[in-house]
mmCIF file of N, CA and C in Angstrom:
data_model
loop_
_atom_site.group_PDB
_atom_site.id
_atom_site.type_symbol
_atom_site.label_atom_id
_atom_site.label_comp_id
_atom_site.label_asym_id
_atom_site.label_seq_id
_atom_site.Cartn_x
_atom_site.Cartn_y
_atom_site.Cartn_z
ATOM 1 N N MET E 149 -17.870 -26.036 -70.716
ATOM 2 C CA MET E 149 -18.135 -24.824 -69.936
ATOM 3 C C MET E 149 -18.301 -25.276 -68.478
ATOM 4 N N ASP E 150 -17.695 -24.578 -67.554
ATOM 5 C CA ASP E 150 -17.772 -24.958 -66.158
ATOM 6 C C ASP E 150 -19.052 -24.421 -65.507
ATOM 7 N N ALA E 151 -19.320 -24.886 -64.288
ATOM 8 C CA ALA E 151 -20.572 -24.516 -63.629
ATOM 9 C C ALA E 151 -20.680 -23.020 -63.335
ATOM 10 N N ALA E 152 -19.556 -22.402 -62.962
ATOM 11 C CA ALA E 152 -19.593 -20.952 -62.670
ATOM 12 C C ALA E 152 -19.923 -20.179 -63.941
ATOM 13 N N THR E 153 -19.361 -20.561 -65.055
ATOM 14 C CA THR E 153 -19.632 -19.871 -66.320
ATOM 15 C C THR E 153 -21.128 -20.045 -66.722
ATOM 16 N N LEU E 154 -21.617 -21.250 -66.558
ATOM 17 C CA LEU E 154 -23.011 -21.532 -66.892
ATOM 18 C C LEU E 154 -23.954 -20.711 -65.984
ATOM 19 N N ALA E 155 -23.638 -20.677 -64.707
ATOM 20 C CA ALA E 155 -24.472 -19.927 -63.784
ATOM 21 C C ALA E 155 -24.459 -18.425 -64.103
ATOM 22 N N SER E 156 -23.288 -17.905 -64.485
ATOM 23 C CA SER E 156 -23.172 -16.530 -64.884
ATOM 24 C C SER E 156 -23.992 -16.213 -66.123
ATOM 25 N N GLN E 157 -23.923 -17.126 -67.126
ATOM 26 C CA GLN E 157 -24.707 -16.939 -68.322
ATOM 27 C C GLN E 157 -26.209 -16.948 -68.010
ATOM 28 N N LYS E 158 -26.615 -17.868 -67.172
ATOM 29 C CA LYS E 158 -28.019 -17.952 -66.769
ATOM 30 C C LYS E 158 -28.455 -16.636 -66.099
ATOM 31 N N ASP E 159 -27.620 -16.089 -65.217
ATOM 32 C CA ASP E 159 -27.942 -14.860 -64.524
ATOM 33 C C ASP E 159 -28.049 -13.685 -65.503
ATOM 34 N N ARG E 160 -27.160 -13.634 -66.495
ATOM 35 C CA ARG E 160 -27.195 -12.542 -67.473
ATOM 36 C C ARG E 160 -28.478 -12.620 -68.295
ATOM 37 N N ILE E 161 -28.825 -13.834 -68.722
ATOM 38 C CA ILE E 161 -30.091 -14.015 -69.482
ATOM 39 C C ILE E 161 -31.272 -13.617 -68.621
ATOM 40 N N ALA E 162 -31.312 -14.074 -67.394
ATOM 41 C CA ALA E 162 -32.396 -13.740 -66.493
ATOM 42 C C ALA E 162 -32.544 -12.223 -66.297
ATOM 43 N N GLY E 163 -31.407 -11.543 -66.249
ATOM 44 C CA GLY E 163 -31.425 -10.111 -66.098
ATOM 45 C C GLY E 163 -32.096 -9.397 -67.269
ATOM 46 N N VAL E 164 -31.858 -9.897 -68.460
ATOM 47 C CA VAL E 164 -32.479 -9.332 -69.672
ATOM 48 C C VAL E 164 -33.995 -9.601 -69.619
ATOM 49 N N LEU E 165 -34.351 -10.862 -69.307
ATOM 50 C CA LEU E 165 -35.755 -11.204 -69.212
ATOM 51 C C LEU E 165 -36.491 -10.364 -68.172
ATOM 52 N N ASP E 166 -35.843 -10.159 -67.024
ATOM 53 C CA ASP E 166 -36.446 -9.295 -65.994
ATOM 54 C C ASP E 166 -36.600 -7.874 -66.466
ATOM 55 N N ALA E 167 -35.652 -7.351 -67.208
ATOM 56 C CA ALA E 167 -35.674 -5.955 -67.665
ATOM 57 C C ALA E 167 -36.808 -5.686 -68.628
ATOM 58 N N ILE E 168 -37.221 -6.680 -69.393
ATOM 59 C CA ILE E 168 -38.301 -6.428 -70.365
ATOM 60 C C ILE E 168 -39.645 -6.997 -69.922
ATOM 61 N N ASP E 169 -39.656 -7.712 -68.799
ATOM 62 C CA ASP E 169 -40.879 -8.314 -68.282
ATOM 63 C C ASP E 169 -41.941 -7.257 -68.025
ATOM 64 N N GLY E 170 -43.121 -7.487 -68.516
ATOM 65 C CA GLY E 170 -44.237 -6.581 -68.303
ATOM 66 C C GLY E 170 -44.293 -5.396 -69.262
ATOM 67 N N LYS E 171 -43.295 -5.229 -70.062
ATOM 68 C CA LYS E 171 -43.273 -4.142 -71.048
ATOM 69 C C LYS E 171 -43.906 -4.597 -72.384
ATOM 70 N N GLU E 172 -44.514 -3.668 -73.060
ATOM 71 C CA GLU E 172 -45.154 -4.016 -74.323
ATOM 72 C C GLU E 172 -44.788 -2.970 -75.381
ATOM 73 N N GLY E 173 -44.985 -3.378 -76.609
ATOM 74 C CA GLY E 173 -44.815 -2.446 -77.730
ATOM 75 C C GLY E 173 -43.417 -1.861 -77.831
ATOM 76 N N LEU E 174 -43.370 -0.541 -78.116
ATOM 77 C CA LEU E 174 -42.099 0.115 -78.259
ATOM 78 C C LEU E 174 -41.275 0.159 -76.974
ATOM 79 N N ASP E 175 -41.943 0.198 -75.836
ATOM 80 C CA ASP E 175 -41.242 0.193 -74.570
ATOM 81 C C ASP E 175 -40.443 -1.109 -74.426
ATOM 82 N N ARG E 176 -41.055 -2.199 -74.829
ATOM 83 C CA ARG E 176 -40.395 -3.517 -74.733
ATOM 84 C C ARG E 176 -39.199 -3.576 -75.717
ATOM 85 N N LEU E 177 -39.420 -3.118 -76.944
ATOM 86 C CA LEU E 177 -38.337 -3.114 -77.931
ATOM 87 C C LEU E 177 -37.172 -2.237 -77.508
ATOM 88 N N ASP E 178 -37.503 -1.049 -76.982
ATOM 89 C CA ASP E 178 -36.457 -0.128 -76.507
ATOM 90 C C ASP E 178 -35.687 -0.709 -75.336
ATOM 91 N N ALA E 179 -36.394 -1.299 -74.400
ATOM 92 C CA ALA E 179 -35.740 -1.904 -73.200
ATOM 93 C C ALA E 179 -34.849 -3.056 -73.642
ATOM 94 N N PHE E 180 -35.305 -3.830 -74.601
ATOM 95 C CA PHE E 180 -34.501 -4.966 -75.080
ATOM 96 C C PHE E 180 -33.253 -4.444 -75.819
ATOM 97 N N ALA E 181 -33.469 -3.469 -76.694
ATOM 98 C CA ALA E 181 -32.319 -2.914 -77.455
ATOM 99 C C ALA E 181 -31.278 -2.339 -76.500
ATOM 100 N N ASN E 182 -31.713 -1.682 -75.448
ATOM 101 C CA ASN E 182 -30.789 -1.127 -74.438
ATOM 102 C C ASN E 182 -29.995 -2.263 -73.753
ATOM 103 N N GLN E 183 -30.678 -3.367 -73.478
ATOM 104 C CA GLN E 183 -29.982 -4.529 -72.866
ATOM 105 C C GLN E 183 -28.890 -5.021 -73.815
ATOM 106 N N VAL E 184 -29.185 -5.116 -75.112
ATOM 107 C CA VAL E 184 -28.222 -5.569 -76.105
ATOM 108 C C VAL E 184 -27.038 -4.639 -76.174
ATOM 109 N N LEU E 185 -27.300 -3.325 -76.247
ATOM 110 C CA LEU E 185 -26.257 -2.368 -76.327
ATOM 111 C C LEU E 185 -25.378 -2.330 -75.088
ATOM 112 N N ASN E 186 -25.958 -2.494 -73.931
ATOM 113 C CA ASN E 186 -25.215 -2.484 -72.678
ATOM 114 C C ASN E 186 -24.453 -3.760 -72.400
ATOM 115 N N SER E 187 -24.734 -4.806 -73.188
ATOM 116 C CA SER E 187 -24.123 -6.115 -72.947
ATOM 117 C C SER E 187 -23.247 -6.561 -74.101
ATOM 118 N N ASP E 188 -22.943 -5.668 -75.003
ATOM 119 C CA ASP E 188 -22.108 -6.007 -76.186
ATOM 120 C C ASP E 188 -22.703 -7.115 -77.001
ATOM 121 N N GLY E 189 -24.031 -7.160 -77.073
ATOM 122 C CA GLY E 189 -24.699 -8.092 -77.949
ATOM 123 C C GLY E 189 -24.762 -7.575 -79.375
ATOM 124 N N THR E 190 -25.385 -8.327 -80.250
ATOM 125 C CA THR E 190 -25.544 -7.927 -81.643
ATOM 126 C C THR E 190 -26.998 -7.761 -81.982
ATOM 127 N N TYR E 191 -27.379 -6.659 -82.549
ATOM 128 C CA TYR E 191 -28.794 -6.366 -82.885
ATOM 129 C C TYR E 191 -28.756 -5.802 -84.302
ATOM 130 N N LEU E 192 -28.784 -6.687 -85.279
ATOM 131 C CA LEU E 192 -28.734 -6.304 -86.700
ATOM 132 C C LEU E 192 -30.140 -6.211 -87.234
ATOM 133 N N PHE E 193 -30.471 -5.076 -87.798
ATOM 134 C CA PHE E 193 -31.791 -4.963 -88.343
ATOM 135 C C PHE E 193 -31.731 -4.280 -89.730
ATOM 136 N N PRO E 194 -32.591 -4.770 -90.620
ATOM 137 C CA PRO E 194 -32.608 -4.193 -91.946
ATOM 138 C C PRO E 194 -33.509 -2.960 -91.998
ATOM 139 N N ARG E 195 -33.435 -2.313 -93.085
ATOM 140 C CA ARG E 195 -34.301 -1.151 -93.305
ATOM 141 C C ARG E 195 -35.660 -1.719 -93.692
ATOM 142 N N GLU E 196 -36.717 -1.223 -93.047
ATOM 143 C CA GLU E 196 -38.036 -1.736 -93.345
ATOM 144 C C GLU E 196 -38.588 -1.102 -94.570
ATOM 145 N N GLY E 197 -39.300 -1.897 -95.325
ATOM 146 C CA GLY E 197 -39.941 -1.418 -96.541
ATOM 147 C C GLY E 197 -41.435 -1.131 -96.283
ATOM 148 N N GLU E 198 -42.142 -1.235 -97.302
ATOM 149 C CA GLU E 198 -43.592 -0.963 -97.284
ATOM 150 C C GLU E 198 -44.298 -1.939 -96.342
ATOM 151 N N TYR E 199 -45.267 -1.457 -95.596
ATOM 152 C CA TYR E 199 -46.097 -2.236 -94.691
ATOM 153 C C TYR E 199 -45.288 -2.838 -93.522
ATOM 154 N N GLY E 200 -44.154 -2.257 -93.206
ATOM 155 C CA GLY E 200 -43.340 -2.745 -92.055
ATOM 156 C C GLY E 200 -42.599 -4.034 -92.306
ATOM 157 N N THR E 201 -42.546 -4.444 -93.554
ATOM 158 C CA THR E 201 -41.810 -5.678 -93.861
ATOM 159 C C THR E 201 -40.375 -5.328 -94.197
ATOM 160 N N ALA E 202 -39.526 -6.238 -93.967
ATOM 161 C CA ALA E 202 -38.098 -6.042 -94.261
ATOM 162 C C ALA E 202 -37.688 -6.895 -95.441
ATOM 163 N N ASN E 203 -36.656 -6.431 -96.122
ATOM 164 C CA ASN E 203 -36.139 -7.178 -97.241
ATOM 165 C C ASN E 203 -34.978 -8.084 -96.825
ATOM 166 N N ALA E 204 -34.684 -8.061 -95.538
ATOM 167 C CA ALA E 204 -33.660 -8.933 -94.961
ATOM 168 C C ALA E 204 -34.112 -9.247 -93.540
ATOM 169 N N ALA E 205 -33.527 -10.205 -92.910
ATOM 170 C CA ALA E 205 -33.936 -10.633 -91.581
ATOM 171 C C ALA E 205 -33.315 -9.793 -90.478
ATOM 172 N N TYR E 206 -33.949 -9.805 -89.326
ATOM 173 C CA TYR E 206 -33.406 -9.249 -88.107
ATOM 174 C C TYR E 206 -32.569 -10.307 -87.421
ATOM 175 N N GLU E 207 -31.418 -9.961 -86.909
ATOM 176 C CA GLU E 207 -30.592 -10.929 -86.205
ATOM 177 C C GLU E 207 -30.269 -10.338 -84.828
ATOM 178 N N ILE E 208 -30.440 -11.179 -83.814
ATOM 179 C CA ILE E 208 -30.106 -10.764 -82.457
ATOM 180 C C ILE E 208 -29.260 -11.883 -81.819
ATOM 181 N N THR E 209 -28.162 -11.473 -81.244
ATOM 182 C CA THR E 209 -27.335 -12.394 -80.450
ATOM 183 C C THR E 209 -27.043 -11.703 -79.144
ATOM 184 N N LEU E 210 -27.370 -12.385 -78.059
ATOM 185 C CA LEU E 210 -27.181 -11.814 -76.721
ATOM 186 C C LEU E 210 -27.009 -12.948 -75.742
ATOM 187 N N HIS E 211 -25.897 -12.947 -75.002
ATOM 188 C CA HIS E 211 -25.616 -13.927 -73.963
ATOM 189 C C HIS E 211 -25.700 -15.374 -74.449
ATOM 190 N N GLY E 212 -25.212 -15.580 -75.639
ATOM 191 C CA GLY E 212 -25.184 -16.945 -76.186
ATOM 192 C C GLY E 212 -26.467 -17.404 -76.857
ATOM 193 N N VAL E 213 -27.453 -16.550 -76.920
ATOM 194 C CA VAL E 213 -28.709 -16.872 -77.545
ATOM 195 C C VAL E 213 -28.814 -16.058 -78.821
ATOM 196 N N SER E 214 -29.001 -16.777 -79.960
ATOM 197 C CA SER E 214 -29.067 -16.082 -81.271
ATOM 198 C C SER E 214 -30.363 -16.469 -81.972
ATOM 199 N N VAL E 215 -30.970 -15.455 -82.628
ATOM 200 C CA VAL E 215 -32.209 -15.679 -83.383
ATOM 201 C C VAL E 215 -32.184 -14.873 -84.644
ATOM 202 N N ILE E 216 -33.023 -15.299 -85.592
ATOM 203 C CA ILE E 216 -33.248 -14.545 -86.833
ATOM 204 C C ILE E 216 -34.738 -14.574 -87.102
ATOM 205 N N ALA E 217 -35.299 -13.397 -87.445
ATOM 206 C CA ALA E 217 -36.747 -13.285 -87.721
ATOM 207 C C ALA E 217 -36.952 -12.191 -88.742
ATOM 208 N N TRP E 218 -38.128 -12.138 -89.296
ATOM 209 C CA TRP E 218 -38.478 -11.184 -90.354
ATOM 210 C C TRP E 218 -38.992 -9.866 -89.823
ATOM 211 N N SER E 219 -39.303 -9.750 -88.534
ATOM 212 C CA SER E 219 -39.683 -8.467 -87.949
ATOM 213 C C SER E 219 -38.985 -8.284 -86.620
ATOM 214 N N GLU E 220 -38.835 -7.065 -86.234
ATOM 215 C CA GLU E 220 -38.147 -6.805 -84.956
ATOM 216 C C GLU E 220 -38.915 -7.400 -83.778
ATOM 217 N N ARG E 221 -40.193 -7.203 -83.766
ATOM 218 C CA ARG E 221 -41.024 -7.752 -82.678
ATOM 219 C C ARG E 221 -40.876 -9.288 -82.634
ATOM 220 N N ASP E 222 -40.961 -9.923 -83.792
ATOM 221 C CA ASP E 222 -40.817 -11.397 -83.865
ATOM 222 C C ASP E 222 -39.423 -11.800 -83.365
ATOM 223 N N ALA E 223 -38.395 -11.049 -83.723
ATOM 224 C CA ALA E 223 -37.040 -11.373 -83.303
ATOM 225 C C ALA E 223 -36.913 -11.318 -81.768
ATOM 226 N N VAL E 224 -37.479 -10.259 -81.189
ATOM 227 C CA VAL E 224 -37.421 -10.174 -79.713
ATOM 228 C C VAL E 224 -38.234 -11.280 -79.067
ATOM 229 N N ASP E 225 -39.444 -11.527 -79.596
ATOM 230 C CA ASP E 225 -40.250 -12.626 -79.065
ATOM 231 C C ASP E 225 -39.531 -13.974 -79.156
ATOM 232 N N LEU E 226 -38.904 -14.208 -80.285
ATOM 233 C CA LEU E 226 -38.153 -15.443 -80.517
ATOM 234 C C LEU E 226 -36.968 -15.523 -79.577
ATOM 235 N N TRP E 227 -36.264 -14.397 -79.368
ATOM 236 C CA TRP E 227 -35.144 -14.390 -78.437
ATOM 237 C C TRP E 227 -35.625 -14.733 -77.036
ATOM 238 N N VAL E 228 -36.701 -14.138 -76.597
ATOM 239 C CA VAL E 228 -37.253 -14.415 -75.284
ATOM 240 C C VAL E 228 -37.573 -15.906 -75.119
ATOM 241 N N ALA E 229 -38.245 -16.487 -76.098
ATOM 242 C CA ALA E 229 -38.600 -17.916 -76.051
ATOM 243 C C ALA E 229 -37.320 -18.777 -75.987
ATOM 244 N N SER E 230 -36.363 -18.446 -76.842
ATOM 245 C CA SER E 230 -35.116 -19.200 -76.891
ATOM 246 C C SER E 230 -34.326 -19.026 -75.571
ATOM 247 N N ALA E 231 -34.330 -17.829 -75.030
ATOM 248 C CA ALA E 231 -33.603 -17.555 -73.797
ATOM 249 C C ALA E 231 -34.228 -18.338 -72.619
ATOM 250 N N LYS E 232 -35.525 -18.430 -72.589
ATOM 251 C CA LYS E 232 -36.196 -19.216 -71.549
ATOM 252 C C LYS E 232 -35.831 -20.693 -71.668
ATOM 253 N N ARG E 233 -35.766 -21.215 -72.876
ATOM 254 C CA ARG E 233 -35.362 -22.617 -73.072
ATOM 255 C C ARG E 233 -33.895 -22.765 -72.649
ATOM 256 N N GLU E 234 -33.060 -21.810 -72.985
ATOM 257 C CA GLU E 234 -31.633 -21.888 -72.609
ATOM 258 C C GLU E 234 -31.468 -21.889 -71.091
ATOM 259 N N THR E 235 -32.225 -21.037 -70.385
ATOM 260 C CA THR E 235 -32.092 -21.041 -68.908
ATOM 261 C C THR E 235 -32.574 -22.347 -68.303
ATOM 262 N N ARG E 236 -33.629 -22.941 -68.866
ATOM 263 C CA ARG E 236 -34.071 -24.258 -68.363
ATOM 264 C C ARG E 236 -32.987 -25.285 -68.620
ATOM 265 N N SER E 237 -32.337 -25.269 -69.791
ATOM 266 C CA SER E 237 -31.283 -26.188 -70.111
ATOM 267 C C SER E 237 -30.118 -26.009 -69.161
ATOM 268 N N ILE E 238 -29.737 -24.784 -68.914
ATOM 269 C CA ILE E 238 -28.623 -24.524 -68.011
ATOM 270 C C ILE E 238 -28.975 -25.005 -66.593
ATOM 271 N N THR E 239 -30.201 -24.775 -66.171
ATOM 272 C CA THR E 239 -30.615 -25.223 -64.839
ATOM 273 C C THR E 239 -30.492 -26.752 -64.746
ATOM 274 N N CYS E 240 -30.900 -27.474 -65.761
ATOM 275 C CA CYS E 240 -30.811 -28.923 -65.758
ATOM 276 C C CYS E 240 -29.339 -29.356 -65.712
ATOM 277 N N THR E 241 -28.494 -28.697 -66.474
ATOM 278 C CA THR E 241 -27.085 -29.011 -66.472
ATOM 279 C C THR E 241 -26.443 -28.771 -65.116
ATOM 280 N N LEU E 242 -26.784 -27.634 -64.528
ATOM 281 C CA LEU E 242 -26.222 -27.306 -63.189
ATOM 282 C C LEU E 242 -26.717 -28.296 -62.147
ATOM 283 N N ASP E 243 -27.994 -28.702 -62.233
ATOM 284 C CA ASP E 243 -28.512 -29.689 -61.323
ATOM 285 C C ASP E 243 -27.743 -31.032 -61.474
ATOM 286 N N SER E 244 -27.463 -31.416 -62.718
ATOM 287 C CA SER E 244 -26.731 -32.670 -62.949
ATOM 288 C C SER E 244 -25.302 -32.541 -62.387
ATOM 289 N N ILE E 245 -24.682 -31.424 -62.576
ATOM 290 C CA ILE E 245 -23.334 -31.228 -62.034
ATOM 291 C C ILE E 245 -23.364 -31.353 -60.499
ATOM 292 N N ASP E 246 -24.371 -30.736 -59.879
ATOM 293 C CA ASP E 246 -24.468 -30.810 -58.405
ATOM 294 C C ASP E 246 -24.671 -32.232 -57.959
ATOM 295 N N ARG E 247 -25.525 -33.013 -58.640
ATOM 296 C CA ARG E 247 -25.790 -34.383 -58.270
ATOM 297 C C ARG E 247 -24.533 -35.206 -58.405
ATOM 298 N N ILE E 248 -23.780 -34.985 -59.453
ATOM 299 C CA ILE E 248 -22.520 -35.741 -59.671
ATOM 300 C C ILE E 248 -21.506 -35.371 -58.587
ATOM 301 N N ARG E 249 -21.377 -34.084 -58.292
ATOM 302 C CA ARG E 249 -20.410 -33.647 -57.260
ATOM 303 C C ARG E 249 -20.758 -34.178 -55.900
ATOM 304 N N ASN E 250 -22.038 -34.325 -55.629
ATOM 305 C CA ASN E 250 -22.504 -34.788 -54.319
ATOM 306 C C ASN E 250 -22.673 -36.289 -54.239
ATOM 307 N N GLY E 251 -22.278 -36.989 -55.307
ATOM 308 C CA GLY E 251 -22.308 -38.440 -55.324
ATOM 309 C C GLY E 251 -23.700 -39.014 -55.463
ATOM 310 N N ILE E 252 -24.688 -38.199 -55.847
ATOM 311 C CA ILE E 252 -26.039 -38.692 -55.979
ATOM 312 C C ILE E 252 -26.231 -39.406 -57.301
ATOM 313 N N ALA E 253 -25.551 -38.957 -58.309
ATOM 314 C CA ALA E 253 -25.670 -39.577 -59.639
ATOM 315 C C ALA E 253 -24.299 -39.832 -60.211
ATOM 316 N N PRO E 254 -24.126 -40.928 -60.935
ATOM 317 C CA PRO E 254 -22.799 -41.158 -61.549
ATOM 318 C C PRO E 254 -22.573 -40.203 -62.720
ATOM 319 N N PRO E 255 -21.305 -39.903 -63.021
ATOM 320 C CA PRO E 255 -21.032 -39.057 -64.172
ATOM 321 C C PRO E 255 -21.488 -39.747 -65.448
ATOM 322 N N PRO E 256 -21.821 -39.017 -66.488
ATOM 323 C CA PRO E 256 -22.201 -39.629 -67.746
ATOM 324 C C PRO E 256 -21.087 -40.424 -68.360
ATOM 325 N N ALA E 257 -21.477 -41.452 -69.131
ATOM 326 C CA ALA E 257 -20.476 -42.332 -69.748
ATOM 327 C C ALA E 257 -19.810 -41.672 -70.953
ATOM 328 N N HIS E 258 -20.295 -40.521 -71.372
ATOM 329 C CA HIS E 258 -19.714 -39.861 -72.544
ATOM 330 C C HIS E 258 -19.437 -38.412 -72.209
ATOM 331 N N SER E 259 -18.649 -37.775 -72.986
ATOM 332 C CA SER E 259 -18.351 -36.327 -72.830
ATOM 333 C C SER E 259 -19.380 -35.534 -73.647
ATOM 334 N N PRO E 260 -19.836 -34.431 -73.071
ATOM 335 C CA PRO E 260 -20.797 -33.579 -73.822
ATOM 336 C C PRO E 260 -20.172 -32.938 -75.017
#
């Protein structure tokens, strides 16, 4: 993946994180679901049974970040945590690309 694609992915993930930042409860879930719908993501959820438990897992895939959890809230929380890790990883990769391009660091001896 090239630097421009990585930067774009990071921006899309950051946009979702910003859209749900500070929201709680149903407002957070609704805002997140809207982000998924507006971004052609995948938000698969089972029918909940007794006591709010599901007989199948929730699956969310959005901007290259995929998670599976047993509740909708847990799935969104897990996506947020995974998305934050992904943006940190992308930032490190972009920093490395910049250092290599600017002659500050040698290119890695192996292909990613």
